[in-house]
Amino acid sequence: MTIQRVGTRVGLICLLGFALFPMTERLYAQDKLGDCTFVPSGDQTEEDAQDVLEWDDRCNHFQIVAGVEQSGLSSLPNRTNFFLSAFTRVSGNKNNYFAVRPWARIRLLGAPTGSTGDVVAAFQDPSGALKSLPNSKIGQAADFVAGVEYSPWFKNKDRYSVAFLLEGGATTPLSSQDVVDKFQVPPASSQQCQLLVDQFSPKNGYPANLITRNPDATSPQCLANGITVIAFNSQQRDSFLRKYGAGIRTTYRFLDKTETTDADNNKTTTYTCCEYGMVDVTLGQDEAVTGGRLRRFIVRIDAMHPLWYNAWLYLFGTAAIRLQHNDFQQTLILKADSSGAVPSDPNVALIPLKQPNKDFYRIGIGMNFTKLIDAIKKK
């Protein structure tokens, strides 16, 4: 990881903190009114806390979770990435509950980046075994999503609720790639020759005449114009990778139990409402997983749920499933180029990296930094 990439991540995290800090103070201002916490006295129990707090969402919701995740595209190896999520939702105030509730989420996460169209480089390891290097990649990206949820049935007394959900946002990679991955063009007699021409044709979204078959049937060269090397370079975009969706959000609430001990060794138990486990199921479109265009619909399942009731650790995951039939494609296996050719050479054809058109998933585990900050503030 280069210094520039580390600086980019740190800068985004700091910017995120500065942007959300004022919002955090406003959201937690309701806690100071005592409406979100309950301290049992006498024979009072956790059940009494539930009756008093009534799973009240009017305390609003702000949460930061950071951890690690495994993410990958369908049929390709996964990758481990750093994950950071900041989520906020405004549910009401001391006197009113909002049926329509705005929310927003900002995340640093693994996301599909420009790929070589499923070309793989074949090579032999020291033992002589043939291996392949896939070139559809997963990189880190910033993800911004905002929307509203409408819950006509939730009346502040339900531990579990379902709400209608509308969302829209965008994803952008944290860094772009320069010219990457050069391959030798296979000989004209090879089966891979025609497969190469078909793979990068207009029917797959590539410019016409980017590469063409050599018209000379007696020539050993596969491609016309003396092209013997293909290289991939970044495809320029002037907009983020957009997405939107509509669906449902399920919310499971529970009380957060905290025990503190004072100087006299007296223990105090405090119940706070509410911690949340959320699962979003939406139908929409996402350019990041459909080749960089808003085409075809996807089903997205996005979940974040605590592993136990005190909500220090969270399990999270996403699955983006395209609603289209499976496309069986023959893998294009080429030799990595070692000739030292550069992109400006006349024998090199430049092909743009494109967003993958594949199902995508991520799963990971993280720590609730909101609770960590609260614990530090109480000391």
XYZ file of C-alpha atoms in Angstrom:
379
model
C 0.000 0.000 0.000
C 1.536 3.297 -1.086
C 1.798 6.435 1.030
C -0.622 8.164 -1.338
C -3.294 5.500 -0.815
C -2.828 5.572 2.961
C -3.142 9.365 2.895
C -6.313 9.135 0.834
C -7.959 6.760 3.306
C -6.933 8.790 6.351
C -8.137 11.982 4.682
C -11.537 10.510 3.879
C -11.947 9.184 7.402
C -11.058 12.605 8.884
C -13.440 14.337 6.477
C -16.156 11.900 7.473
C -15.549 12.624 11.159
C -15.612 16.402 10.750
C -18.794 16.225 8.668
C -20.680 13.980 11.069
C -19.480 15.321 14.443
C -22.018 18.196 14.622
C -24.767 15.787 13.613
C -23.660 13.380 16.341
C -23.968 16.048 19.002
C -27.486 16.948 17.875
C -28.599 13.338 17.703
C -27.297 12.522 21.155
C -28.766 15.664 22.650
C -31.962 13.661 23.198
C -30.048 11.315 25.504
C -29.432 14.218 27.866
C -33.180 14.491 28.415
C -33.173 11.040 29.970
C -35.651 9.567 27.487
C -33.257 6.944 26.147
C -31.897 5.479 29.375
C -33.332 3.648 32.358
C -31.580 2.888 35.649
C -33.435 0.224 37.694
C -34.042 0.909 41.367
C -35.252 -1.419 44.085
C -36.771 -4.564 42.585
C -36.965 -3.215 39.034
C -35.633 -5.518 36.283
C -34.854 -5.469 32.582
C -38.528 -6.115 31.863
C -39.356 -2.874 33.647
C -36.809 -1.093 31.446
C -38.536 -2.474 28.353
C -41.913 -1.222 29.579
C -40.578 2.257 30.291
C -38.490 2.700 27.144
C -40.993 0.862 24.892
C -38.331 0.286 22.223
C -38.494 4.011 21.545
C -36.870 5.138 18.295
C -37.252 8.828 19.118
C -33.759 8.853 20.562
C -32.604 8.726 16.926
C -29.772 6.602 15.694
C -26.115 7.236 14.963
C -23.567 4.477 14.553
C -19.988 3.966 13.354
C -18.767 0.417 12.707
C -15.252 -0.411 11.482
C -13.680 -3.763 10.737
C -12.516 -6.113 7.993
C -14.435 -7.795 5.206
C -14.069 -10.408 2.506
C -15.520 -9.304 -0.829
C -15.556 -10.800 -4.284
C -17.259 -11.263 -7.630
C -19.030 -14.405 -8.766
C -16.637 -17.287 -9.583
C -13.536 -15.183 -8.784
C -11.214 -15.130 -5.736
C -12.153 -12.791 -2.903
C -10.119 -10.057 -1.262
C -9.769 -8.721 2.286
C -10.464 -4.994 2.715
C -10.823 -2.453 5.487
C -14.446 -1.485 6.197
C -15.885 1.659 7.774
C -19.578 2.525 7.996
C -21.256 5.621 9.449
C -25.061 5.434 9.623
C -27.558 7.973 10.919
C -31.352 8.059 11.041
C -33.694 10.735 12.372
C -36.779 9.140 13.916
C -38.402 11.907 15.946
C -38.063 14.059 19.009
C -39.274 14.031 22.598
C -42.922 14.599 21.681
C -43.298 13.177 18.169
C -42.466 10.016 16.274
C -41.789 10.428 12.553
C -43.518 7.866 10.325
C -41.318 8.988 7.399
C -37.718 8.924 8.593
C -34.699 10.198 6.617
C -31.448 8.278 6.889
C -27.943 8.299 5.376
C -24.972 5.959 5.233
C -21.347 6.599 4.237
C -19.005 3.645 3.862
C -15.469 2.739 2.879
C -15.702 -0.795 1.533
C -14.656 -3.311 -1.088
C -16.226 -2.774 -4.517
C -15.720 -4.008 -8.087
C -13.173 -2.005 -10.073
C -12.243 -1.927 -13.758
C -11.431 -5.399 -15.110
C -9.828 -6.936 -18.179
C -13.032 -8.654 -19.244
C -12.164 -11.990 -17.624
C -8.854 -12.415 -19.422
C -6.482 -14.470 -17.301
C -2.719 -14.836 -17.576
C -1.421 -18.386 -17.497
C 1.971 -19.101 -15.970
C 3.900 -21.949 -14.404
C 4.988 -21.918 -10.792
C 8.386 -23.398 -9.732
C 6.835 -26.849 -9.376
C 5.744 -26.794 -13.026
C 1.997 -26.608 -12.279
C -0.028 -24.343 -14.564
C -1.802 -21.554 -12.693
C -3.898 -18.582 -13.737
C -4.165 -15.002 -12.519
C -7.687 -13.530 -12.831
C -7.818 -9.872 -13.686
C -11.305 -8.885 -12.563
C -10.458 -6.975 -9.422
C -11.875 -5.804 -6.103
C -10.638 -2.516 -4.678
C -11.634 -0.093 -1.964
C -14.276 2.520 -2.704
C -16.305 5.236 -1.020
C -20.035 4.527 -0.980
C -22.696 7.200 -0.326
C -26.367 6.288 0.128
C -29.322 8.291 1.472
C -33.056 7.765 1.536
C -36.243 7.567 3.566
C -38.115 4.764 5.278
C -41.827 4.681 6.022
C -43.122 2.514 8.819
C -46.913 2.810 9.181
C -47.157 -0.046 11.674
C -44.429 0.756 14.207
C -45.903 2.459 17.315
C -42.843 2.687 19.605
C -43.762 -0.568 21.350
C -42.577 -3.181 18.880
C -39.221 -4.861 19.172
C -39.363 -5.954 15.529
C -40.677 -3.837 12.658
C -40.798 -3.685 8.861
C -40.620 -0.424 6.887
C -40.829 0.562 3.231
C -37.508 1.851 1.938
C -36.333 4.219 -0.820
C -32.628 4.830 -1.422
C -30.244 6.367 -3.900
C -26.507 6.954 -3.975
C -23.203 6.364 -5.684
C -19.917 4.494 -5.415
C -16.479 5.705 -6.462
C -13.132 3.864 -6.274
C -10.483 5.504 -4.092
C -7.819 5.134 -6.773
C -7.708 4.459 -10.508
C -5.260 2.231 -12.287
C -2.783 3.297 -14.949
C -1.884 1.018 -17.824
C -1.908 -2.510 -16.419
C -1.480 -6.069 -17.576
C -0.010 -6.721 -20.997
C -0.644 -9.957 -22.870
C 0.785 -11.652 -25.925
C -1.628 -12.025 -28.817
C -2.021 -15.755 -29.546
C -1.067 -17.127 -33.013
C -3.679 -17.223 -35.754
C -3.879 -21.030 -35.565
C -4.827 -20.901 -31.869
C -8.417 -21.331 -30.684
C -7.816 -18.322 -28.425
C -7.352 -16.064 -31.467
C -11.004 -15.992 -32.519
C -12.088 -15.938 -28.884
C -9.963 -12.805 -28.375
C -11.588 -11.044 -31.345
C -15.102 -11.998 -30.178
C -14.454 -10.980 -26.564
C -13.567 -7.372 -27.398
C -16.185 -6.756 -30.065
C -18.971 -4.112 -30.153
C -21.540 -6.693 -28.974
C -19.714 -6.710 -25.619
C -19.641 -2.926 -25.382
C -16.198 -2.234 -26.860
C -15.524 0.270 -29.687
C -15.801 -1.045 -33.238
C -12.525 -1.998 -34.936
C -10.657 -1.889 -31.617
C -9.010 -5.123 -32.671
C -9.727 -6.989 -35.908
C -8.865 -10.403 -37.250
C -5.950 -10.541 -39.695
C -7.467 -10.893 -43.206
C -4.368 -12.733 -44.461
C -5.173 -16.395 -43.952
C -1.549 -17.383 -44.595
C -0.127 -15.094 -41.868
C 0.763 -16.565 -38.449
C -0.392 -13.327 -36.749
C -3.904 -13.325 -35.292
C -4.640 -9.586 -35.481
C -4.453 -7.086 -38.305
C -2.131 -4.061 -38.444
C 0.762 -5.965 -36.887
C -0.751 -6.034 -33.361
C 1.128 -8.577 -31.250
C 0.467 -7.214 -27.737
C -2.740 -6.066 -26.005
C -2.669 -3.835 -22.936
C -5.421 -2.503 -20.695
C -5.743 1.090 -19.504
C -8.196 2.904 -17.242
C -11.515 3.921 -18.758
C -12.245 7.540 -17.890
C -15.587 8.406 -16.247
C -17.039 11.836 -15.533
C -19.547 10.603 -12.937
C -19.750 8.268 -9.962
C -21.132 4.756 -10.298
C -24.783 5.481 -9.539
C -27.354 3.262 -7.877
C -30.896 3.336 -6.528
C -33.424 0.943 -5.083
C -36.730 0.406 -3.316
C -37.767 -2.332 -0.942
C -38.157 -3.117 2.743
C -36.068 -2.700 5.887
C -36.456 -5.016 8.838
C -35.309 -3.697 12.216
C -34.730 -5.707 15.380
C -34.333 -3.628 18.553
C -32.903 -4.518 21.910
C -31.759 -2.753 25.044
C -28.078 -2.138 25.574
C -27.052 -3.133 29.100
C -24.106 -1.308 30.722
C -22.696 -1.973 34.194
C -20.433 0.562 35.922
C -18.637 0.447 39.275
C -17.926 3.570 41.341
C -15.104 4.230 43.792
C -17.047 2.531 46.615
C -17.404 -0.628 44.520
C -21.124 -0.016 44.027
C -22.466 -1.353 40.737
C -24.962 0.540 38.626
C -26.847 -1.049 35.721
C -28.088 1.190 32.913
C -30.353 0.167 30.041
C -30.248 2.231 26.866
C -32.663 2.100 23.950
C -32.027 1.134 21.350
C -29.420 -0.922 19.563
C -30.429 -2.191 16.150
C -29.975 -5.075 13.782
C -31.038 -4.088 10.252
C -31.586 -6.023 7.034
C -32.421 -4.138 3.812
C -33.847 -5.989 0.801
C -34.182 -3.765 -2.272
C -34.825 -3.980 -6.003
C -33.037 -1.448 -8.194
C -30.015 -0.798 -10.378
C -26.291 -0.387 -9.660
C -23.668 0.619 -12.216
C -20.875 -0.940 -10.139
C -22.068 -4.497 -10.822
C -23.693 -4.148 -14.266
C -20.787 -3.068 -16.426
C -20.794 0.631 -15.506
C -24.327 1.303 -16.803
C -27.799 1.532 -15.261
C -29.150 -1.535 -16.996
C -31.048 -4.562 -15.788
C -32.341 -4.856 -12.238
C -30.556 -6.305 -9.227
C -31.727 -7.610 -5.876
C -29.556 -6.261 -3.064
C -29.474 -7.656 0.458
C -27.601 -5.405 2.888
C -27.396 -6.415 6.554
C -25.684 -5.284 9.748
C -26.471 -7.026 13.017
C -24.811 -7.173 16.444
C -23.370 -10.508 17.519
C -24.725 -10.202 21.039
C -26.874 -7.886 23.067
C -24.227 -5.411 24.222
C -23.505 -4.539 20.561
C -19.730 -4.206 20.628
C -19.240 -6.502 17.643
C -21.305 -6.440 14.447
C -21.628 -8.893 11.592
C -22.319 -7.252 8.231
C -22.715 -8.342 4.642
C -24.027 -7.486 1.187
C -25.166 -9.543 -1.783
C -25.925 -7.892 -5.144
C -27.661 -10.402 -7.446
C -28.425 -9.477 -11.053
C -31.832 -10.528 -12.374
C -30.599 -12.088 -15.596
C -29.773 -15.552 -16.824
C -26.294 -16.912 -16.371
C -23.982 -16.254 -19.312
C -21.574 -19.129 -19.903
C -18.336 -17.787 -21.381
C -15.158 -19.574 -22.343
C -12.177 -18.292 -20.387
C -9.643 -16.398 -22.458
C -6.188 -17.539 -21.334
C -3.223 -15.587 -22.689
C 0.477 -15.419 -21.935
C 1.717 -12.393 -20.033
C 3.822 -10.153 -22.284
C 7.506 -9.969 -21.447
C 8.722 -8.167 -24.569
C 9.046 -4.772 -22.861
C 6.573 -3.146 -25.261
C 5.097 0.185 -24.162
C 1.577 1.489 -24.923
C 2.832 3.887 -27.602
C 4.424 1.122 -29.655
C 2.657 0.452 -32.984
C 2.301 -3.264 -32.185
C 0.298 -2.585 -28.976
C -3.513 -2.334 -28.877
C -4.981 -0.469 -25.889
C -8.226 -1.868 -24.479
C -10.217 0.017 -21.801
C -10.781 -1.541 -18.381
C -14.512 -1.960 -17.777
C -16.710 -2.451 -14.728
C -17.470 -6.155 -14.254
C -20.931 -7.445 -15.044
C -21.065 -10.052 -12.279
C -22.880 -10.799 -9.040
C -21.072 -9.344 -6.030
C -20.875 -10.126 -2.324
C -19.127 -9.032 0.873
C -19.162 -10.308 4.442
C -17.224 -9.129 7.479
C -17.044 -8.345 11.151
C -16.477 -5.000 12.860
C -16.488 -3.079 16.130
C -19.054 -0.486 17.150
C -16.901 2.641 17.474
C -19.866 4.633 18.786
C -19.853 2.566 21.976
C -16.075 2.839 22.206
C -16.278 6.647 22.023
C -19.039 6.677 24.645
C -16.950 4.481 26.954
C -13.963 6.825 26.603
C -16.106 9.891 27.283
C -17.415 8.370 30.533
C -13.922 7.861 31.944
